[in-house]
Amino acid sequence: MSRLFEASVKENRRLTEKHYLLTFNPLKKIRRPGPGNFFMISAGNGLDPLLKRPFSLHRRTGSGIRILYRVTGRGTAILSRKRPGDVLEIIGPLGNGFPARRAGENTILVAGGVGIAPVFALAEHLAASAKKPVLFYGAKTGSDLLCIDELKSIGIEPRICTDTGDTGRKGPVTGMLREFLGKNPSFSEDCCIYACGPESMLRSLSALAGEYGLRGYAALEQNMACGIGACLGCIVNTTRGYKRVCRDGPVFPLNEIIW
Amino acid sequence: MNLSVNVGKLKLGNPVIAASGTFGYGEEYSGFTDIGRLGAVTVKGLSLSPREGNPPPRIVETPAGMLNAVGLQNIGIDSFIKDKLPFLRQFETRVIVNFFGDSISEYAEAAARLSSAEGVHALEMNISCPNKQAGWSIFGTDPKVTFRVVSAVRKATAMPLIVKLSPNVTDIAMMAKAAEDAGADALSLINTLTAMAIDINTRRPKLANITGGLSGPAIRPVAVRMVWECYRKVKIPLIGMGGIMSAEDAIEFMLAGATAVAVGTANFVNPGAAVDILQGIKTFMSARGIRSPRELTGAVRC
Ligand SMILES: Cc1cc2nc3c(=O)[nH]c(=O)nc-3n(C[C@H](O)[C@H](O)[C@H](O)COP(=O)(O)OP(=O)(O)OC[C@H]3O[C@@H](n4cnc5c(N)ncnc54)[C@H](O)[C@@H]3O)c2cc1C
Ligand SMILES: Cc1cc2nc3c(=O)[nH]c(=O)nc-3n(C[C@H](O)[C@H](O)[C@H](O)COP(=O)(O)O)c2cc1C
Ligand code: FES
């Protein structure tokens, strides 16, 4: 099965001022993507912008695949103007994805900002099991919070905090998690953490997990050109040397990442 | 129609090559494209010992192009021969090994070691890297230094030797002549153009290395001009590259004087790009009754 395919846009819905939810239908059979996998998606059709942009699997919908993205620059601005029926050129699914937790293990999910996109995919996957994950979700303001209803519909009640404090608790998501671990020995003694979000959040999460000796994984971002491990452009420094985010990741053990 | 071409002593089934640094060690593209259909694959630049390369961020997009400062990260010649070469031996596709060194003796030793490896069909020396002995100036910007390093490598190997020229010079034809005089069998051009991009909000360079190499369609007209200048100056065959995205772009390079072409950044945009370009060249040739790519080489009417 080729991992280079065309897809037709089914829906491109605006969620907030900056966030969109895009569903595409691959025009041929593709490999089934899992939580933490990503796709390289063409923004324009010409030579500028040139490179494809990486986006995580957010949700599978019957025959379609959904990504959740934030408009941050030229490529995502062009993507936000795609209409149903427009054709996208895509490579994927790519990357290692989130590893499975141990049977019966407690699970904590941590999302910062648009990091909820892949974390939701994992939450949906885990919500079906007996041990539901606990999800911590931080954003700048209440209006930046995404997929709250979808989370509830899969039976997950997110623990929310914002920088402004207009919704949920005020302060960083790691502060809220620290308090939770203090009060819940069944988690602080043994659990697995999965996270995606801004570097500052992942960095303090690594420190927190280290303090408690907890296992954890983070989905990382780096500028990418090829997405398939060929250009060596997307490296991250780890205890095992430089690794490619696209091919060796994007998910890495928290205790291996050198910030 | 016969698509085969001779790049000096190197015989290729067709004129389309994957450019060094953009095709990994080949195996990264299996499952994305049919490697066996390419004339040749040029692997990521190798050195005697492995290199870690530069810190991130290493790449940034620019108008119709990209900057990279990968810093010649590679696994080293020995690991390449042991772990990567067996994969490439299964194809008819020729294997060109791109290599570099920090000193003239390192270049010569690298060439000698690669020459004895089964499944290597040609060597491509990257002279766009700093010369530690001479205060980090680039081997490929002083014709006297270029002559010396190519001569030393020529003595160390009987393999087809391709010299890859840096475009960061005033007169590329002079560099081409120096490489030819030193015994090169063919020339590759162009490597990336040294460039820089700054984030105006943070006032910091966008690459950790500050500067990087510009590639992609933005550099194509510069590259075409340089191929044309070298074609007029030297007799050895040229491999043209720089921003080739389509068959039309490839044919433009041939008309300027290229015997074969290499596809680089386009592989990132579309892993099937090189095979698509080959297909497009065939279509172009058959529509015009052109029987061999040789009829196109240097056929620009000036
Ligand atoms: C594995 C992975 C998964 C991702 N998943 C999502 C997602 O689900 N939702 C979402 O909103 N964003 C996601 N991102 C980030 C997203 O790829 C960037 O926001 C996007 O590429 C920006 O493109 P632009 O043209 O709008 O911005 P510009 O800043 O104009 O982009 C210029 C260049 O920088 C690159 N770039 C800029 N920021 C990033 C970044 N953070 N990561 C990687 N490349 C970047 C672009 O690809 C492009 O080549 C992901 C990134 C990675 C690496
Ligand atoms: C990410 C990247 C890595 C590269 N690495 C090498 C290398 O190791 N050795 C080399 O001689 N050229 C290297 N090049 C240069 C290319 O082989 C090619 O000469 C150049 O990119 C121009 O072609 P293009 O515009 O089609 O990419 C690299 C280019 C890129 C973009
Ligand atoms: S984006 Fe090319 S190696 Fe990761």
XYZ file of C-alpha atoms and ligand atoms in Angstrom:
649
model
C 0.000 0.000 0.000
C 1.541 3.287 -1.037
C 1.819 5.990 1.541
C 1.604 8.721 -1.094
C -1.990 9.488 -1.959
C -4.554 12.089 -2.922
C -7.544 12.867 -0.781
C -10.633 14.916 -1.265
C -11.647 17.447 1.363
C -14.946 16.480 2.929
C -15.267 19.273 5.427
C -13.111 22.140 6.698
C -14.895 23.601 9.670
C -13.809 26.688 11.571
C -13.885 26.053 15.331
C -12.415 29.253 16.766
C -10.742 32.317 15.316
C -7.581 30.261 14.665
C -8.583 26.601 14.752
C -10.032 24.375 12.040
C -11.177 20.799 11.804
C -10.507 19.263 8.394
C -11.850 15.885 7.281
C -10.476 14.246 4.153
C -11.322 11.069 2.287
C -8.315 9.269 0.751
C -8.930 8.515 -2.936
C -7.273 5.126 -2.546
C -6.857 2.617 0.230
C -4.270 3.679 2.786
C -2.765 2.124 5.902
C -4.839 2.563 9.014
C -3.372 5.405 11.091
C -3.137 5.157 14.888
C -2.834 7.730 17.682
C 0.438 9.668 17.367
C 0.792 9.011 13.625
C 0.897 12.022 11.356
C 0.428 13.023 7.717
C 2.443 15.381 5.503
C -0.161 17.491 3.714
C 0.345 19.826 0.745
C -0.731 23.358 1.513
C -0.699 24.809 -1.987
C -0.498 23.204 -5.391
C 2.404 25.211 -6.712
C 6.010 25.860 -5.819
C 5.385 28.326 -3.018
C 4.734 27.200 -0.314
C 6.840 24.267 -1.402
C 7.003 21.715 1.407
C 4.185 19.660 2.865
C 3.160 20.376 6.467
C 2.925 17.740 9.210
C -0.424 17.209 11.004
C -1.368 14.561 13.537
C -4.208 12.122 13.259
C -7.038 13.595 15.290
C -9.864 11.198 14.587
C -10.981 8.533 12.134
C -14.509 8.940 10.837
C -15.743 5.978 8.805
C -13.873 6.362 5.530
C -12.442 9.742 6.471
C -9.532 11.089 8.451
C -9.707 14.213 10.519
C -7.000 16.683 11.494
C -7.339 19.563 13.925
C -5.069 22.503 13.189
C -4.196 26.015 14.187
C -3.488 28.691 11.612
C 0.047 29.899 12.363
C 1.531 30.856 9.014
C 1.170 30.775 5.273
C 0.679 27.047 4.807
C -2.035 26.667 7.396
C -3.732 29.863 6.157
C -3.969 28.330 2.664
C -5.222 25.064 4.156
C -7.949 26.952 6.011
C -9.378 28.116 2.670
C -9.815 24.596 1.271
C -13.379 23.726 0.310
C -15.207 20.404 0.153
C -14.132 18.571 -3.011
C -10.675 20.196 -3.162
C -7.898 17.639 -3.582
C -4.922 17.418 -1.212
C -1.696 15.534 -1.876
C -0.686 13.619 1.248
C 2.056 11.318 2.533
C 1.243 9.026 5.422
C 0.467 7.684 7.883
C 3.943 8.390 9.234
C 5.823 8.141 12.526
C 5.913 5.626 15.351
C 2.747 6.636 17.222
C 2.096 6.379 20.954
C 3.246 3.031 22.377
C 0.683 0.843 24.159
C 0.406 1.123 27.936
C 0.922 -1.927 30.149
C -2.215 -3.946 30.819
C -4.296 -2.419 33.596
C -1.970 0.549 34.022
C -3.275 3.964 35.129
C -2.974 6.527 32.377
C -2.590 10.286 32.428
C -2.958 12.327 29.250
C -1.642 15.882 29.081
C -2.489 18.288 26.259
C -1.387 21.880 25.782
C -3.064 24.052 23.124
C -3.480 22.359 19.754
C -1.569 19.396 21.283
C -5.087 18.157 22.034
C -5.223 16.996 18.371
C -3.184 13.772 18.820
C -3.995 13.447 22.529
C -7.674 13.217 21.641
C -6.933 10.339 19.249
C -5.263 8.467 22.091
C -8.029 9.366 24.551
C -10.625 7.960 22.171
C -8.591 4.782 21.800
C -8.164 4.345 25.569
C -11.666 5.458 26.560
C -13.035 2.160 25.273
C -10.982 0.199 27.835
C -11.901 -0.556 31.436
C -9.386 1.883 32.893
C -10.261 5.325 31.527
C -7.422 7.812 31.213
C -7.384 11.051 33.215
C -6.918 13.994 30.884
C -5.320 17.340 31.791
C -5.821 20.059 29.235
C -4.303 23.525 29.250
C -4.892 26.441 26.882
C -4.294 30.203 26.745
C -7.922 31.191 27.283
C -11.303 29.477 27.463
C -11.986 30.328 23.826
C -8.910 28.330 22.780
C -10.271 25.112 24.298
C -11.181 22.569 21.633
C -13.268 19.401 21.410
C -14.658 19.623 24.930
C -17.999 18.170 23.798
C -16.282 15.411 21.835
C -14.262 14.487 24.914
C -17.418 14.300 26.978
C -19.105 12.193 24.309
C -16.363 9.569 24.628
C -16.828 9.639 28.399
C -13.844 11.767 29.352
C -14.234 14.756 31.648
C -11.166 16.923 30.963
C -9.452 18.722 33.848
C -8.987 22.165 32.446
C -6.732 25.102 33.160
C -6.021 28.297 31.273
C -3.329 30.964 31.436
C -5.967 33.652 32.006
C -8.096 31.606 34.394
C -11.312 32.570 32.564
C -12.175 28.881 32.288
C -11.028 26.084 34.595
C -8.092 26.661 36.896
C -5.601 29.467 36.375
C -2.024 28.412 35.745
C -0.001 25.810 33.933
C -1.323 22.328 33.324
C 1.693 20.793 35.055
C 0.777 22.632 38.282
C -2.625 20.983 38.248
C -1.068 17.598 37.520
C 1.391 17.986 40.421
C -1.497 18.593 42.798
C -3.357 15.567 41.421
C -0.346 13.299 41.887
C 0.023 14.563 45.469
C -3.538 13.529 46.235
C -3.673 10.259 44.272
C -1.037 7.758 45.375
C -2.462 5.102 43.051
C -1.275 7.331 40.185
C 1.869 8.818 41.685
C 3.234 5.376 42.487
C 2.689 3.915 39.046
C 1.152 5.305 35.890
C 1.982 6.130 32.310
C 1.869 9.691 30.980
C 1.250 10.610 27.331
C 1.572 14.237 26.268
C 1.621 16.716 23.422
C 1.953 20.467 23.674
C 4.356 23.399 23.625
C 7.984 22.759 24.483
C 7.782 24.680 27.776
C 4.949 22.425 28.956
C 6.722 19.217 27.921
C 9.899 20.355 29.579
C 8.251 20.889 32.990
C 6.265 17.700 32.526
C 9.538 15.783 32.014
C 10.866 17.248 35.251
C 7.671 16.329 37.114
C 7.634 12.770 35.760
C 11.302 12.476 36.708
C 10.583 13.591 40.279
C 7.958 10.886 40.699
C 9.869 8.306 38.657
C 6.918 7.946 36.265
C 7.087 6.575 32.742
C 5.931 8.945 30.044
C 5.936 9.768 26.357
C 5.692 13.030 24.445
C 4.815 13.690 20.805
C 7.344 16.285 19.592
C 7.408 18.856 16.811
C 10.250 19.972 14.603
C 10.399 21.702 11.238
C 10.147 18.997 8.591
C 10.927 18.706 4.904
C 10.505 15.049 3.869
C 8.658 13.454 6.810
C 10.113 10.031 5.937
C 13.554 10.101 7.533
C 15.612 11.056 4.497
C 16.623 14.711 4.892
C 17.864 14.628 8.514
C 16.225 18.016 8.975
C 13.939 17.277 11.909
C 16.267 16.058 14.632
C 15.859 16.213 18.402
C 18.649 15.666 20.915
C 18.160 12.553 23.054
C 20.175 10.436 25.476
C 20.724 8.109 22.492
C 22.062 10.935 20.296
C 20.284 12.919 17.600
C 17.041 11.250 16.485
C 14.687 12.086 13.621
C 11.313 13.309 14.877
C 9.557 12.083 11.722
C 10.937 8.553 11.612
C 12.286 7.673 15.072
C 9.393 9.688 16.608
C 7.370 11.839 16.813
C 6.740 10.084 20.142
C 9.758 9.795 22.475
C 10.141 8.608 26.081
C 10.138 11.712 28.308
C 13.309 10.643 30.087
C 15.259 10.368 26.819
C 14.627 13.883 25.545
C 17.417 16.379 26.217
C 15.809 19.820 26.423
C 14.049 5.212 -27.781
C 17.250 4.548 -25.861
C 17.467 6.390 -22.572
C 20.931 5.239 -21.547
C 23.672 7.816 -21.071
C 27.378 7.683 -20.289
C 28.597 9.972 -17.559
C 32.252 9.418 -18.361
C 32.958 5.798 -17.474
C 29.690 5.520 -15.544
C 26.921 3.991 -17.664
C 23.347 4.784 -16.616
C 20.133 3.147 -17.814
C 18.537 6.588 -17.894
C 19.628 10.141 -17.080
C 17.655 10.653 -13.833
C 19.615 10.528 -10.571
C 18.549 11.134 -6.963
C 20.684 13.929 -5.470
C 22.885 13.458 -2.419
C 21.345 14.294 0.956
C 17.816 14.233 -0.390
C 17.405 10.479 -0.799
C 18.922 9.210 2.453
C 20.689 5.908 1.859
C 17.917 4.862 -0.546
C 16.027 2.582 1.822
C 14.052 5.510 3.291
C 12.231 5.753 -0.055
C 11.321 2.102 -0.444
C 7.579 1.848 -0.067
C 7.225 5.342 -1.538
C 8.759 4.991 -4.988
C 10.305 2.435 -7.333
C 14.026 2.954 -6.695
C 14.918 0.401 -9.373
C 13.670 2.712 -12.110
C 16.179 5.482 -11.402
C 19.393 5.811 -13.388
C 21.346 6.225 -10.161
C 20.972 7.003 -6.498
C 23.490 9.297 -4.845
C 23.650 8.633 -1.117
C 24.000 11.149 1.695
C 27.559 12.496 1.993
C 29.848 10.151 3.939
C 33.049 10.713 5.885
C 35.608 8.313 7.371
C 34.052 8.544 10.825
C 30.394 9.235 11.679
C 29.289 12.885 12.103
C 26.638 14.172 14.443
C 25.786 17.235 12.398
C 24.375 20.589 13.527
C 21.870 21.293 16.323
C 18.207 21.978 15.435
C 16.470 23.800 13.870
C 18.208 22.616 10.735
C 15.688 23.475 8.037
C 13.420 26.357 7.219
C 11.268 27.027 4.205
C 11.901 30.138 2.077
C 10.104 31.387 -1.057
C 10.020 28.445 -3.515
C 12.878 26.806 -1.656
C 14.379 25.802 1.649
C 17.500 26.344 3.707
C 19.254 23.397 5.298
C 22.076 23.205 7.797
C 22.159 19.474 8.404
C 25.923 19.772 8.843
C 26.867 16.635 6.934
C 25.457 14.235 9.556
C 26.264 10.692 8.460
C 26.886 7.176 9.778
C 30.440 6.900 8.453
C 31.837 4.880 5.547
C 32.228 1.567 7.405
C 28.616 1.436 8.666
C 27.410 2.456 5.238
C 29.236 -0.418 3.559
C 28.099 -2.915 6.177
C 24.491 -1.810 6.852
C 23.222 0.233 3.889
C 24.983 -0.928 0.741
C 23.457 -4.457 0.700
C 19.992 -2.919 0.293
C 21.099 -0.867 -2.708
C 22.793 -3.831 -4.425
C 19.444 -5.443 -5.245
C 18.618 -2.836 -7.919
C 19.923 -2.240 -11.440
C 20.153 1.391 -10.375
C 23.749 2.596 -10.124
C 25.038 3.684 -6.736
C 26.990 6.925 -6.522
C 28.598 7.563 -3.160
C 28.954 11.192 -2.142
C 31.842 11.776 0.287
C 33.907 14.487 1.933
C 36.789 15.011 4.337
C 38.362 17.622 6.575
C 41.741 17.387 4.907
C 43.247 16.275 1.605
C 44.507 13.048 3.158
C 41.066 12.272 4.580
C 39.494 12.743 1.133
C 42.028 10.361 -0.390
C 41.583 7.757 2.324
C 37.777 7.931 2.069
C 37.963 7.450 -1.710
C 40.310 4.490 -1.354
C 38.116 2.797 1.192
C 34.932 3.263 -0.872
C 36.613 1.999 -4.053
C 36.955 -1.525 -2.710
C 33.274 -1.812 -1.708
C 31.128 -4.093 -3.860
C 28.132 -2.286 -5.301
C 29.594 1.229 -5.475
C 29.654 2.380 -9.098
C 30.991 5.921 -8.833
C 32.296 8.405 -6.293
C 31.051 11.962 -6.015
C 33.305 14.236 -4.018
C 31.632 17.104 -2.231
C 34.119 19.956 -2.164
C 31.689 22.422 -0.571
C 32.990 21.728 2.895
C 35.423 23.496 5.154
C 39.133 22.733 4.951
C 40.352 22.406 8.540
C 43.988 22.683 7.491
C 43.401 26.022 5.807
C 41.387 27.831 8.463
C 38.019 26.358 7.368
C 37.939 28.028 3.976
C 36.043 25.840 1.532
C 37.889 23.311 -0.652
C 35.679 24.249 -3.558
C 36.248 28.022 -3.733
C 39.954 28.234 -4.578
C 40.895 26.579 -7.887
C 44.418 25.734 -6.636
C 43.039 23.934 -3.580
C 40.405 22.207 -5.728
C 43.119 21.003 -8.105
C 45.187 19.617 -5.213
C 42.354 17.774 -3.475
C 40.950 16.306 -6.702
C 44.446 15.222 -7.814
C 44.977 13.433 -4.501
C 41.641 11.613 -4.797
C 42.357 10.763 -8.442
C 45.530 8.965 -7.355
C 43.607 7.073 -4.671
C 40.858 5.609 -6.868
C 40.290 4.119 -10.300
C 36.493 4.489 -9.932
C 34.522 6.965 -12.024
C 35.147 10.221 -10.136
C 32.553 12.977 -10.127
C 33.428 16.314 -8.532
C 30.483 18.231 -7.092
C 31.007 21.954 -7.474
C 30.007 24.691 -5.067
C 28.053 27.575 -6.610
C 29.417 29.975 -3.994
C 32.171 31.226 -6.296
C 32.641 34.102 -8.712
C 33.610 31.982 -11.710
C 32.289 28.406 -11.635
C 33.785 27.541 -15.029
C 37.248 28.164 -13.596
C 36.508 25.674 -10.787
C 35.198 23.195 -13.354
C 38.425 23.490 -15.342
C 40.546 22.943 -12.228
C 38.628 19.741 -11.444
C 38.917 18.523 -15.047
C 42.656 19.213 -15.144
C 43.060 17.248 -11.908
C 41.496 14.155 -13.488
C 37.754 14.305 -12.718
C 35.641 12.102 -15.000
C 32.517 14.232 -14.607
C 31.116 17.192 -12.669
C 27.956 17.613 -10.620
C 26.465 21.068 -10.227
C 25.170 22.831 -8.342
C 25.387 22.300 -4.604
C 23.332 24.622 -2.395
C 23.817 28.407 -2.276
C 24.876 29.772 1.111
C 21.972 31.773 2.507
C 20.338 33.124 5.670
C 16.881 33.829 7.092
C 16.037 35.899 10.189
C 12.960 35.830 12.412
C 12.057 39.515 12.661
C 10.148 39.063 15.938
C 12.901 37.352 17.902
C 15.665 38.957 15.779
C 17.359 35.579 15.725
C 18.498 33.541 12.719
C 15.910 30.883 11.819
C 18.608 28.191 11.710
C 20.679 27.248 14.761
C 23.734 27.237 12.477
C 22.887 30.870 11.439
C 23.481 30.180 7.730
C 22.398 27.248 5.570
C 22.245 26.038 1.992
C 19.424 27.182 -0.294
C 17.895 24.539 -2.569
C 14.690 24.088 -4.543
C 13.085 25.873 -7.511
C 14.336 29.267 -6.281
C 17.900 28.365 -7.385
C 17.098 26.799 -10.746
C 17.902 29.727 -13.068
C 21.261 30.200 -11.312
C 22.002 26.486 -11.703
C 21.029 26.424 -15.395
C 23.325 29.360 -16.056
C 26.210 27.643 -14.258
C 25.750 24.374 -16.182
C 25.813 26.340 -19.429
C 29.014 28.173 -18.421
C 30.751 24.923 -17.471
C 29.569 23.140 -20.620
C 31.361 25.716 -22.716
C 34.565 25.429 -20.691
C 35.141 21.697 -20.071
C 34.909 18.491 -22.102
C 33.895 16.088 -19.335
C 30.172 15.332 -18.867
C 28.005 17.315 -16.458
C 25.273 16.221 -14.066
C 22.894 19.181 -13.729
C 20.831 19.881 -10.625
C 19.236 22.690 -8.672
C 15.496 23.023 -8.258
C 14.409 20.385 -10.764
C 10.709 19.760 -10.050
C 9.462 18.526 -13.433
C 10.557 16.901 -16.688
C 10.556 20.340 -18.323
C 13.041 21.582 -15.725
C 15.252 18.529 -16.329
C 15.216 19.104 -20.099
C 16.192 22.737 -19.559
C 19.354 21.506 -17.784
C 20.125 19.088 -20.613
C 19.794 21.822 -23.207
C 22.211 23.926 -21.140
C 24.732 21.086 -21.325
C 23.874 18.390 -18.781
C 24.321 14.734 -19.751
C 22.287 13.599 -16.742
C 20.209 15.370 -14.115
C 19.766 14.982 -10.371
C 16.548 15.545 -8.450
C 16.933 16.835 -4.892
C 14.438 18.901 -2.909
C 11.594 17.690 -5.154
C 11.885 14.257 -3.472
C 10.754 15.871 -0.210
C 7.663 17.351 -1.795
C 6.821 14.137 -3.609
C 8.788 10.934 -2.944
C 7.826 9.758 -6.440
C 9.166 12.936 -8.104
C 12.280 11.427 -9.704
C 10.328 8.573 -11.322
C 7.633 11.020 -12.499
C 10.334 13.210 -14.049
C 11.815 10.219 -15.885
C 8.375 9.379 -17.248
C 7.905 12.996 -18.361
C 11.268 13.026 -20.161
C 10.224 9.904 -22.108
C 6.927 11.510 -23.082
C 8.708 14.697 -24.204
C 11.224 12.727 -26.265
C 8.723 10.465 -27.983
C 6.415 13.383 -28.844
C 9.339 15.036 -30.657
C 11.009 11.961 -32.137
C 14.115 12.378 -29.997
C 15.852 8.998 -29.849
C 18.457 9.607 -27.168
C 18.918 12.109 -24.327
C 22.280 12.789 -25.948
C 20.484 14.750 -28.667
C 19.403 17.246 -26.005
C 22.713 17.792 -24.242
C 24.012 21.278 -24.987
C 21.405 21.804 -27.710
C 20.396 25.290 -26.558
C 20.417 27.720 -29.474
C 22.226 30.862 -28.364
C 4.616 15.488 13.817
C 3.906 16.815 13.838
C 2.533 16.850 14.019
C 1.852 18.072 14.023
N 0.509 18.055 14.221
C -0.179 19.214 14.223
C -1.601 19.212 14.410
O -2.217 18.155 14.567
N -2.241 20.417 14.429
C -1.553 21.610 14.264
O -2.181 22.656 14.298
N -0.226 21.633 14.078
C 0.483 20.475 14.046
N 1.848 20.507 13.851
C 2.504 21.801 13.595
C 2.273 22.223 12.139
O 2.938 21.334 11.281
C 2.782 23.656 11.888
O 2.018 24.535 12.637
C 2.678 24.027 10.413
O 3.628 23.302 9.667
C 2.900 25.499 10.201
O 2.863 25.768 8.818
P 2.625 27.228 8.266
O 2.974 27.252 6.857
O 1.258 27.686 8.608
O 3.600 28.087 9.159
P 4.959 28.745 8.788
O 5.577 29.172 10.052
O 4.753 29.759 7.720
O 5.768 27.517 8.225
C 7.004 27.648 7.654
C 7.728 26.316 7.702
O 7.988 25.931 9.035
C 7.457 24.649 9.317
N 6.903 24.696 10.663
C 6.533 25.803 11.320
N 6.106 25.495 12.557
C 6.218 24.167 12.675
C 5.950 23.262 13.723
N 5.489 23.646 14.898
N 6.174 21.950 13.501
C 6.661 21.544 12.318
N 6.955 22.356 11.300
C 6.726 23.655 11.475
C 6.407 24.436 8.263
O 6.148 23.074 7.992
C 6.986 25.144 7.094
O 7.909 24.341 6.403
C 2.557 19.298 13.855
C 3.942 19.266 13.675
C 4.624 18.055 13.675
C 6.093 18.034 13.483
C 18.698 18.499 3.146
C 19.781 18.489 2.095
C 20.962 17.773 2.317
C 21.984 17.756 1.372
N 23.126 17.036 1.607
C 24.114 16.996 0.676
C 25.294 16.209 0.889
O 25.441 15.516 1.903
N 26.272 16.255 -0.057
C 26.140 16.983 -1.203
O 27.050 16.986 -2.042
N 25.023 17.713 -1.450
C 24.010 17.733 -0.528
N 22.862 18.467 -0.788
C 22.746 19.240 -2.044
C 21.883 18.507 -3.087
O 22.445 17.259 -3.454
C 21.697 19.378 -4.342
O 22.974 19.644 -4.912
C 21.031 20.716 -4.060
O 20.045 20.572 -3.063
C 20.400 21.348 -5.309
O 19.378 20.540 -5.860
P 17.798 20.698 -5.509
O 17.475 22.145 -5.602
O 17.102 19.836 -6.497
O 17.643 20.196 -4.104
C 21.822 18.489 0.164
C 20.636 19.200 -0.064
C 19.615 19.204 0.870
C 18.360 19.979 0.590
S 11.631 15.571 7.964
Fe 13.207 14.730 6.761
S 14.203 13.427 8.191
Fe 12.485 14.101 9.274
